[in-house]
Amino acid sequence: MLIETRPYKKIHLGISLGLTVFYSSAVVIIPLLGLFFHSLGIGVSGILEVFSDERIRSALILSFSVGLISALINLFVGFLFAWVLVRYNFPFKKLLDTLIDLPFTLPTAVAGIALTTIYSQNGMIGSFFDKWGIKIAYTPIGIVIALVFIGFPFVVRTVQPVIEELPKELEESARCLGATPFQTFYKVILPELWPSLLAGTGMAFARSIGEYGSVVFISGNIPGKTEILPLLIVTKLEQYEYEKATSIALVMLLTSFVFMFLINLLQERASKKLS
Amino acid sequence: MKKFTEFLNLKPTISAILCIFITLGSLSSLLADSTFLHVSFDPTRELYEEINKAFLKEWKAKKGSEFAIQQSHGGSGKQARAVIDGLDADIVSLALSYDIDSISTKSGLIDANWQKKLPNNSVPYYSTIVFLVRKSNPKKIKDWDDIVKPGVSIITPNPKTSGGARWNYLAAYGFAKRKYKSDEKATDFVKALFKNTSVLDTGARGSTTTFVQRGIGDVLITWENEAKLSLDEEKRSGKNTLEVVYPSESIRAETPVAVVTKTATEKGNLEKATTYLEFLYTKEGQSIISKHFFRPIDPAIAKASAKEFPNIKLFSLSDLGETWDSAQKKHFADAGVFDAIYKTQ
């Protein structure tokens, strides 16, 4: 049987492309454009005015800072998990590997309620820390824990395949040439991994600043202290102030888009490097 | 073999067509909704389950026909927005008349004079705001004055996201305004109250969970029916850790109902919707209402269930010289009193 060869990329306006365009317009592009135009109703000065509010500014700062902290925690812990899962064999490894995806599939509200139960002052872990005068639930620490939970799979799942693909010879030759294990890791392995590490961390971060379901339960929602940005969107909607709500959403949307764009650039660079 | 490959080439097309059919199919099933829909707020779930059963029984006895009632529950403001945005509700029962007014003005689905259409300003039952405290009341909380003292930890939902929380807020504000005869002192009072608040959940049920299950706080400010429900739950599970405290006076929290005239007419449900809401005012409806710890307006039923509802002084929103519109603007809108509380802290 003769297999026809064809170029990898061709211009084709078939039904598959049509469907792709149709779905992405209906599901992503049109709703986002709607959001964009809705928030334009109050104009640029209106949007700026929304963000001149002290309460919104502090929510903005809180959302971004807890997002950054949790993303950094996920960077280290996620990398460790990916490394362990690829390089070591141990009982129940498959089970652990499956568990990592759980935050993706679990409704975030369920995660929030479960975390709050455990970390509140009469919960299993919370009561232990309460003895030392440390409160976890209803403080920014609680928010960070919720965000670490929901962002955890991103780093693991982006780094894991890259570690798997690392050629064994690379490390072996480094060791043969006299590098210490640390030098091998720092000078040979890490340069290969950092694009995917950064990509995973970036995704975890972008997800964190938009997270609502799990955070509202554990944060306590005190304005200026533990109130996050997505909650303010809900607050504005409750007052039927659609434009203000969408303008907060717009700022979050733009931030997420910039992040996803940078992440895609990084990943492209990473895949080029590997091939 | 050639035929087979042709068939393979066809497959994406077939699956594409299937995809379109599935999408259209699921969309149309969403659109074609001929059932009777009642959109309500959170704490009435159990109440309306029972009301529906009783009403359908009566409807069948009188008209000989049957139909199904769908219930939708959620935060009052969220439910109102859903109706404005096109949720096909035939009737709404919400926590604040402000939310029904908003549906009326923003979408025109409800007649502007909806409050005049049913007895008692379309309020078939009401409730009030009380305190839930820990057993034997360790902080000696008797009245509103006691909860604003330093060292008392209060749990109440966020007035920006919860209709019930707005009643809580106005109850405290109203108490102070009536006692100290000054707007400024009343504002200071709610300021002190929110200074003592350690968790602001997004809804009344969330606050109950925080207080009862998580053990946070000394006092929960909540609906009377929600407080009684918590005691009931405890009784059922054999626990005894909570107490209800009635303040010296509180607000008359009126929870109105309305027919979504335009939608109900379009769906041919106008008669059902009107009869349903009228049923709430009947003896049977009122006694079910009192069973679920909402205060009935029927004098006879109210007298029969007086034991459940201690006779405390209740002031209404109009006693404070406010309408929902003015209260919303003054207290809860952007740059209102509530925002100012957190700005100065």
XYZ file of C-alpha atoms in Angstrom:
620
model
C 0.000 0.000 0.000
C 1.281 3.367 -0.929
C 1.169 6.016 1.691
C 0.892 9.449 0.296
C 3.276 11.876 1.906
C 2.155 15.380 2.533
C 3.648 18.514 4.005
C 3.216 18.849 7.738
C 1.437 22.138 7.444
C -0.911 23.106 4.684
C -3.544 25.679 4.167
C -6.853 23.903 4.324
C -10.256 25.372 4.916
C -11.964 22.118 5.697
C -14.690 21.321 8.125
C -12.229 20.563 10.905
C -10.808 24.072 10.742
C -14.344 25.433 10.533
C -15.312 23.578 13.670
C -12.221 24.776 15.481
C -13.002 28.360 14.617
C -16.686 27.938 15.449
C -16.021 26.437 18.854
C -13.284 28.843 19.836
C -15.488 31.786 18.835
C -18.560 30.519 20.638
C -16.763 29.408 23.765
C -13.818 31.770 24.109
C -13.573 34.699 21.728
C -17.136 36.066 21.676
C -17.664 35.909 25.466
C -14.322 37.602 26.055
C -15.056 40.297 23.504
C -18.404 40.800 25.203
C -16.577 41.253 28.467
C -14.227 43.699 26.842
C -16.957 45.874 25.357
C -19.105 45.693 28.458
C -16.344 47.144 30.566
C -15.674 49.821 27.979
C -19.109 51.177 28.920
C -17.536 53.115 31.753
C -14.493 54.176 29.745
C -10.830 54.078 30.590
C -11.202 56.751 33.237
C -13.987 54.721 34.817
C -11.756 51.655 34.934
C -8.976 53.686 36.503
C -11.456 55.043 39.009
C -12.477 51.510 39.959
C -8.861 50.744 40.753
C -8.355 53.953 42.675
C -10.579 52.466 45.373
C -8.448 51.495 48.328
C -10.376 48.302 48.902
C -9.909 47.098 45.343
C -6.250 48.043 45.364
C -5.581 46.059 48.509
C -7.477 43.085 47.061
C -5.365 43.420 43.929
C -2.172 43.460 45.940
C -3.330 40.545 48.083
C -4.402 38.429 45.109
C -1.122 38.977 43.311
C 1.115 38.493 46.332
C -0.529 35.305 47.636
C -0.619 34.082 44.036
C 3.113 34.692 43.694
C 3.970 33.064 47.023
C 1.888 29.988 46.281
C 3.336 29.733 42.769
C 6.868 29.836 44.207
C 6.002 27.129 46.725
C 4.565 25.074 43.893
C 7.734 25.656 41.893
C 9.891 23.940 44.518
C 7.487 21.290 45.744
C 6.186 20.533 42.267
C 9.704 20.120 40.921
C 10.569 17.788 43.787
C 7.474 15.680 43.136
C 8.162 15.471 39.411
C 11.758 14.469 40.095
C 10.794 11.789 42.589
C 8.087 10.400 40.334
C 10.446 10.078 37.361
C 13.676 9.029 39.003
C 12.619 6.712 41.809
C 10.617 3.559 42.105
C 8.566 2.946 45.204
C 5.368 1.204 46.206
C 2.097 2.977 45.292
C 3.929 5.231 42.851
C 1.108 4.934 40.318
C -1.384 5.928 42.995
C 0.588 9.033 43.939
C 0.902 9.905 40.279
C -2.883 9.768 39.949
C -3.494 11.766 43.121
C -1.560 14.707 41.721
C -4.286 15.380 39.174
C -6.976 15.491 41.830
C -6.954 19.297 42.261
C -7.756 19.541 38.529
C -10.851 17.401 38.785
C -12.166 18.242 42.240
C -14.676 21.119 42.408
C -12.684 23.910 44.012
C -15.463 24.638 46.512
C -15.075 21.104 47.833
C -11.350 21.701 48.207
C -12.046 24.981 49.992
C -14.483 23.442 52.456
C -12.193 20.480 53.135
C -9.153 22.703 53.668
C -11.097 25.050 55.935
C -12.319 22.119 58.034
C -8.770 20.904 58.559
C -7.027 24.246 59.007
C -9.592 26.139 61.109
C -8.792 26.552 64.780
C -10.695 23.436 65.846
C -9.645 21.394 62.816
C -7.092 18.594 62.722
C -4.038 20.655 61.752
C -5.402 24.069 62.684
C -5.881 23.139 66.334
C -2.238 22.096 66.554
C -1.022 25.452 65.252
C -3.603 27.274 67.334
C -1.746 26.142 70.468
C 1.224 28.144 69.252
C -0.973 31.119 68.539
C -0.762 30.672 64.770
C -4.020 31.027 62.878
C -4.153 29.498 59.422
C -7.745 29.557 58.190
C -9.185 33.086 57.772
C -5.709 34.575 57.282
C -3.534 35.019 54.177
C -1.717 31.812 55.188
C -4.955 29.919 54.598
C -5.337 31.520 51.181
C -1.796 30.473 50.252
C -2.559 26.885 51.274
C -5.709 26.812 49.127
C -3.787 28.258 46.183
C -0.916 25.797 46.596
C -3.492 23.026 46.483
C -5.208 24.157 43.285
C -1.963 25.113 41.499
C 0.000 22.044 42.469
C -0.530 19.868 39.359
C 0.640 22.558 36.933
C 4.339 22.444 37.797
C 4.450 18.666 38.235
C 2.719 17.988 34.946
C 4.792 20.406 32.887
C 8.167 19.369 34.301
C 7.588 15.625 34.538
C 7.780 14.834 30.799
C 10.857 17.012 30.400
C 12.705 15.134 33.116
C 11.648 11.889 31.461
C 13.105 13.018 28.155
C 16.467 14.070 29.555
C 19.143 11.901 27.917
C 20.890 9.719 30.443
C 24.215 10.274 28.689
C 24.125 13.916 29.604
C 24.454 13.261 33.295
C 26.804 10.318 32.820
C 29.254 12.318 30.778
C 29.105 15.186 33.236
C 29.931 12.838 36.081
C 32.695 11.182 34.012
C 34.245 14.566 33.369
C 34.476 15.066 37.113
C 31.441 17.155 37.986
C 29.987 16.771 41.467
C 26.314 15.756 41.726
C 25.452 19.372 42.565
C 27.426 20.709 39.590
C 25.733 18.178 37.335
C 22.355 19.293 38.562
C 23.069 23.017 38.468
C 25.039 23.243 35.233
C 23.671 20.379 33.158
C 20.150 19.457 34.259
C 18.661 22.756 35.392
C 19.377 24.641 32.149
C 17.298 22.017 30.358
C 14.455 22.236 32.825
C 14.005 25.905 33.569
C 11.728 26.808 30.652
C 9.217 24.155 31.654
C 9.625 24.994 35.341
C 8.859 28.619 34.628
C 5.966 27.675 32.378
C 4.403 25.514 35.078
C 4.916 28.166 37.727
C 3.420 30.802 35.448
C 0.321 28.706 34.867
C -0.056 28.070 38.585
C 0.250 31.802 39.184
C -2.279 32.749 36.517
C -4.710 30.217 37.942
C -4.129 31.478 41.485
C -5.057 35.108 40.920
C -8.384 34.064 39.431
C -9.260 31.399 41.959
C -12.573 31.950 43.726
C -14.254 28.747 44.892
C -11.663 27.387 47.263
C -10.482 30.746 48.584
C -13.776 32.313 49.701
C -14.250 29.555 52.242
C -10.834 29.728 53.846
C -10.022 33.436 53.548
C -12.624 35.016 55.863
C -13.112 37.784 53.269
C -12.276 40.747 55.509
C -11.945 43.866 53.297
C -8.391 45.157 53.118
C -7.055 42.045 54.845
C -8.182 38.798 53.287
C -10.484 39.905 50.499
C -9.440 38.629 47.074
C -10.045 40.192 43.677
C -12.540 37.620 42.313
C -14.719 38.194 45.399
C -14.904 41.878 44.513
C -16.251 40.935 41.101
C -19.036 39.029 42.836
C -19.559 41.990 45.170
C -19.970 44.382 42.261
C -22.379 42.014 40.536
C -24.505 41.832 43.680
C -24.896 45.585 43.376
C -25.851 45.253 39.714
C -22.743 47.197 38.762
C -21.918 45.124 35.727
C -19.436 47.587 34.271
C -17.330 47.791 37.396
C -17.395 44.013 37.724
C -16.329 43.507 34.137
C -13.588 46.102 34.381
C -12.023 44.206 37.287
C -12.464 41.055 35.223
C -10.838 42.777 32.261
C -7.716 43.608 34.238
C -7.495 40.001 35.400
C -8.121 38.775 31.880
C -5.338 40.906 30.428
C -2.918 39.781 33.131
C -3.755 36.134 32.531
C -3.430 36.595 28.792
C 0.002 38.210 29.100
C 1.086 35.358 31.343
C -0.233 32.648 29.067
C 1.442 34.334 26.121
C 4.799 34.461 27.887
C 4.342 30.852 28.959
C 3.698 29.751 25.400
C 6.831 31.579 24.248
C 8.844 29.835 26.941
C 7.435 26.468 26.047
C 8.205 26.962 22.402
C 11.750 27.811 23.314
C 11.907 24.765 25.542
C 10.666 22.393 22.880
C 13.125 23.825 20.338
C 15.932 23.332 22.792
C 14.997 19.732 23.399
C 14.665 18.808 19.752
C -9.197 -1.073 0.098
C -9.783 2.180 -1.672
C -13.341 2.224 -0.488
C -12.164 1.735 3.034
C -9.798 4.694 2.908
C -12.554 6.798 1.467
C -14.665 5.825 4.382
C -11.867 6.856 6.722
C -11.716 10.213 5.022
C -15.392 10.639 5.633
C -15.110 10.024 9.327
C -14.068 13.535 10.403
C -16.999 14.942 8.468
C -19.419 12.579 10.149
C -18.035 13.335 13.575
C -18.175 17.035 12.797
C -21.834 16.796 11.874
C -22.475 14.765 14.993
C -20.746 17.433 17.062
C -22.974 20.128 15.627
C -26.090 18.077 16.252
C -25.087 17.382 19.839
C -24.392 21.053 20.460
C -27.646 22.204 18.896
C -29.549 19.431 20.631
C -28.308 20.350 24.073
C -28.897 24.035 23.412
C -32.469 23.503 22.287
C -33.239 21.313 25.277
C -32.088 24.211 27.420
C -34.280 26.644 25.524
C -37.409 24.530 25.385
C -38.355 24.804 29.013
C -42.034 24.505 29.640
C -41.928 23.602 33.312
C -42.957 25.797 36.182
C -39.940 27.411 37.817
C -39.776 28.995 41.241
C -36.618 31.011 41.898
C -35.941 31.606 45.569
C -33.176 32.438 48.038
C -31.133 30.048 50.125
C -32.821 29.359 53.490
C -36.239 28.587 51.993
C -35.274 25.319 50.323
C -36.960 23.044 52.856
C -39.948 25.362 53.247
C -40.838 25.342 49.567
C -40.320 21.628 49.159
C -43.203 21.165 51.548
C -45.265 24.037 50.153
C -44.954 22.563 46.645
C -46.255 19.192 47.771
C -49.251 20.699 49.532
C -50.020 23.102 46.690
C -49.842 20.460 43.965
C -52.189 18.264 45.950
C -54.699 21.057 46.218
C -54.279 22.033 42.567
C -55.017 18.461 41.524
C -58.085 18.286 43.727
C -59.451 21.537 42.280
C -58.340 21.451 38.655
C -57.747 17.766 38.136
C -54.430 18.345 36.385
C -50.860 17.805 37.459
C -47.643 19.669 36.799
C -44.139 19.744 38.156
C -42.563 22.631 40.037
C -38.857 23.233 39.716
C -37.047 25.030 42.486
C -33.895 27.071 42.208
C -32.117 28.343 45.301
C -29.118 30.587 45.755
C -28.081 33.953 47.115
C -30.917 36.460 46.718
C -28.966 38.929 44.575
C -27.530 36.173 42.427
C -31.004 34.763 41.814
C -32.341 38.187 40.861
C -29.500 38.618 38.370
C -30.209 35.208 36.867
C -33.836 36.220 36.267
C -32.761 39.553 34.768
C -30.336 37.720 32.483
C -33.052 35.387 31.238
C -33.666 32.537 33.682
C -37.268 31.516 32.929
C -38.744 32.003 36.393
C -42.517 32.045 36.810
C -42.368 33.265 40.375
C -39.643 34.673 42.585
C -39.403 34.771 46.367
C -36.385 36.726 47.513
C -34.757 38.022 50.678
C -35.227 41.712 49.899
C -37.842 43.669 48.018
C -34.865 45.556 46.580
C -33.929 42.489 44.543
C -37.446 42.126 43.101
C -37.508 45.861 42.384
C -34.238 45.432 40.525
C -35.733 42.705 38.329
C -38.681 44.969 37.650
C -36.671 48.063 36.729
C -33.814 46.345 34.904
C -35.759 43.823 32.854
C -39.429 44.809 32.950
C -40.360 41.154 33.504
C -42.211 42.035 36.707
C -44.848 44.772 36.874
C -43.713 47.905 38.651
C -46.671 47.703 41.061
C -45.916 44.104 42.071
C -46.028 44.891 45.783
C -49.653 45.958 45.528
C -50.821 42.721 43.933
C -50.851 40.495 46.995
C -51.882 41.101 50.594
C -49.472 42.659 53.083
C -47.303 44.244 50.356
C -46.664 40.832 48.832
C -44.992 39.628 51.997
C -46.626 36.317 53.018
C -44.177 35.688 55.858
C -41.353 37.502 57.580
C -38.521 36.806 59.923
C -36.231 38.708 62.204
C -32.570 38.843 63.128
C -31.393 37.127 66.321
C -28.179 35.918 67.934
C -26.857 32.406 68.155
C -24.342 31.970 71.002
C -22.416 29.119 72.604
C -24.141 27.100 75.335
C -24.620 28.931 78.662
C -23.659 32.179 76.931
C -20.076 32.631 78.214
C -19.784 36.234 76.946
C -23.116 37.211 78.563
C -24.643 38.457 75.347
C -28.163 39.751 75.934
C -28.596 42.623 73.503
C -26.991 44.482 70.613
C -24.926 46.578 73.023
C -23.153 43.475 74.283
C -21.833 42.322 70.946
C -19.955 45.510 70.122
C -17.923 45.336 73.329
C -14.216 44.736 72.815
C -13.219 41.076 72.906
C -16.419 39.687 71.421
C -15.917 37.887 68.148
C -18.871 38.228 65.741
C -19.750 36.100 62.725
C -21.983 37.669 60.075
C -21.995 37.419 56.291
C -20.840 40.204 53.991
C -23.621 42.760 53.263
C -22.104 43.288 49.849
C -22.761 39.707 48.814
C -25.634 38.564 51.028
C -29.213 39.792 51.343
C -29.493 38.340 54.844
C -26.370 40.216 55.885
C -28.042 43.463 54.857
C -30.888 42.685 57.254
C -28.283 41.966 59.976
C -26.589 45.252 59.314
C -29.822 47.239 59.283
C -31.021 45.531 62.455
C -27.896 46.688 64.304
C -28.012 50.119 62.689
C -31.701 50.500 63.472
C -31.249 49.477 67.089
C -28.520 52.088 67.588
C -30.369 54.761 65.672
C -33.502 54.271 67.766
C -31.578 54.134 70.993
C -29.151 57.034 70.481
C -31.369 59.055 68.119
C -28.466 59.886 65.858
C -27.262 58.689 62.480
C -23.682 59.306 63.447
C -23.872 57.190 66.586
C -25.609 54.449 64.623
C -22.782 54.495 62.091
C -20.236 54.267 64.912
C -22.203 51.335 66.256
C -22.017 49.290 63.046
C -18.387 50.329 62.743
C -17.694 48.766 66.130
C -19.709 45.719 65.108
C -17.648 45.071 62.009
C -14.458 45.735 63.925
C -15.425 42.722 66.038
C -16.232 40.597 63.002
C -13.615 37.968 62.301
C -15.065 36.171 59.272
C -17.273 37.623 56.525
C -18.716 34.713 54.596
C -20.470 35.321 51.293
C -23.851 34.041 52.507
C -25.953 33.285 55.582
C -25.520 29.520 55.342
C -21.746 29.907 55.061
C -21.694 31.983 58.247
C -23.699 29.348 60.075
C -21.162 26.721 59.031
C -18.277 28.896 60.204
C -19.914 29.439 63.584
C -21.410 26.006 64.243
C -19.078 23.564 62.497
C -15.753 25.407 62.710
C -16.351 26.785 66.187
C -15.231 30.315 65.247
C -16.656 33.344 67.053
C -18.747 34.064 70.146
C -21.934 35.157 68.425
C -23.580 34.563 65.066
C -25.963 37.233 63.804
C -28.522 35.435 61.701
C -32.112 34.908 60.548
C -34.404 33.615 63.257
C -35.343 30.607 61.127
C -31.692 29.821 60.420
C -30.890 29.947 64.157
C -33.812 27.678 64.989
C -32.816 25.323 62.204
C -29.324 25.049 63.714
C -30.814 24.164 67.108
C -33.050 21.618 65.404
C -30.063 20.059 63.640
C -28.194 19.818 66.916
C -31.124 18.235 68.657
C -31.348 15.641 65.917
C -27.660 14.726 66.217
C -27.850 14.644 70.015
C -25.647 17.678 70.603
C -26.369 20.664 72.806
C -23.811 23.411 72.296
C -25.877 26.389 71.124
C -28.405 28.892 72.442
C -30.623 31.454 70.733
C -30.608 34.943 72.240
C -33.371 37.427 71.374
C -32.213 41.046 71.527
C -34.550 43.637 73.063
C -35.539 44.761 69.604
C -34.735 43.787 66.076
C -35.757 44.374 62.503
C -38.832 43.023 60.813
C -37.102 41.250 57.915
C -39.693 41.138 55.157
C -39.184 38.575 52.432
C -41.505 39.274 49.488
C -42.808 37.164 46.622
C -43.880 38.107 43.095
C -45.133 36.648 39.832
C -42.728 37.184 36.956
C -45.658 38.351 34.889
C -44.094 38.506 31.466
C -42.413 35.102 31.617
C -45.368 33.378 33.248
C -47.741 34.783 30.621
C -45.475 33.685 27.776
C -45.225 30.194 29.218
C -48.970 30.020 29.872
C -48.370 29.711 33.584
C -49.951 32.912 34.833
C -52.885 31.236 36.569
C -50.665 28.628 38.216
C -48.238 31.303 39.385
C -50.930 33.532 40.857
C -52.691 30.636 42.592
C -49.378 29.406 43.966
C -48.580 32.714 45.610
C -52.137 33.035 46.923
C -51.747 29.594 48.458
C -48.977 31.004 50.669
C -51.620 33.177 52.363
C -54.043 30.320 53.078
C -54.304 28.697 56.501
C -52.506 25.617 55.189
C -49.711 27.622 53.572
C -49.284 29.753 56.680
C -49.037 26.774 59.003
C -46.362 25.156 56.810
C -44.522 28.486 56.895
C -44.588 28.617 60.699
C -43.406 25.005 60.827
C -40.277 26.101 59.012
C -39.643 28.904 61.500
C -40.696 31.784 59.302
C -43.176 34.084 61.026
C -46.683 33.778 59.521
C -48.809 36.892 58.947
C -52.141 35.158 59.514
C -53.216 36.242 63.039
C -54.754 32.883 63.951
C -51.752 30.838 62.837
C -49.421 33.362 64.449
C -51.283 32.976 67.722
C -51.121 29.185 67.508
C -47.368 29.247 66.957
C -46.644 32.116 69.347
C -44.512 29.855 71.515
C -42.032 29.478 68.661
C -41.751 33.194 68.050
C -41.008 35.280 71.157
C -42.746 38.606 71.087
C -39.839 41.066 70.800
C -40.166 44.613 69.558
C -39.749 44.684 65.783
C -39.093 47.824 63.775
C -39.411 47.953 60.015
C -37.272 49.646 57.436
C -39.789 52.462 57.111
C -39.621 53.023 60.883
C -36.004 53.992 60.252
C -37.167 56.437 57.608
C -35.633 54.360 54.844
C -36.691 52.558 51.704
C -34.576 49.797 50.209
C -33.426 52.166 47.533
C -32.196 54.782 49.991
C -30.708 52.173 52.354
C -28.848 50.558 49.489
C -27.413 53.881 48.328
C -26.498 55.072 51.794
C -25.062 51.900 53.290
C -24.087 49.266 50.789
C -23.296 50.933 47.477
C -19.733 51.899 46.599
C -18.387 54.585 48.933
C -21.349 53.968 51.255
C -21.142 53.516 55.011
C -20.039 49.890 54.777
C -17.105 50.753 52.521
C -16.159 53.614 54.831
C -16.024 51.254 57.828
C -13.204 49.308 56.285
C -11.432 52.307 54.902
C -10.776 53.906 58.279
C -9.574 50.739 59.935
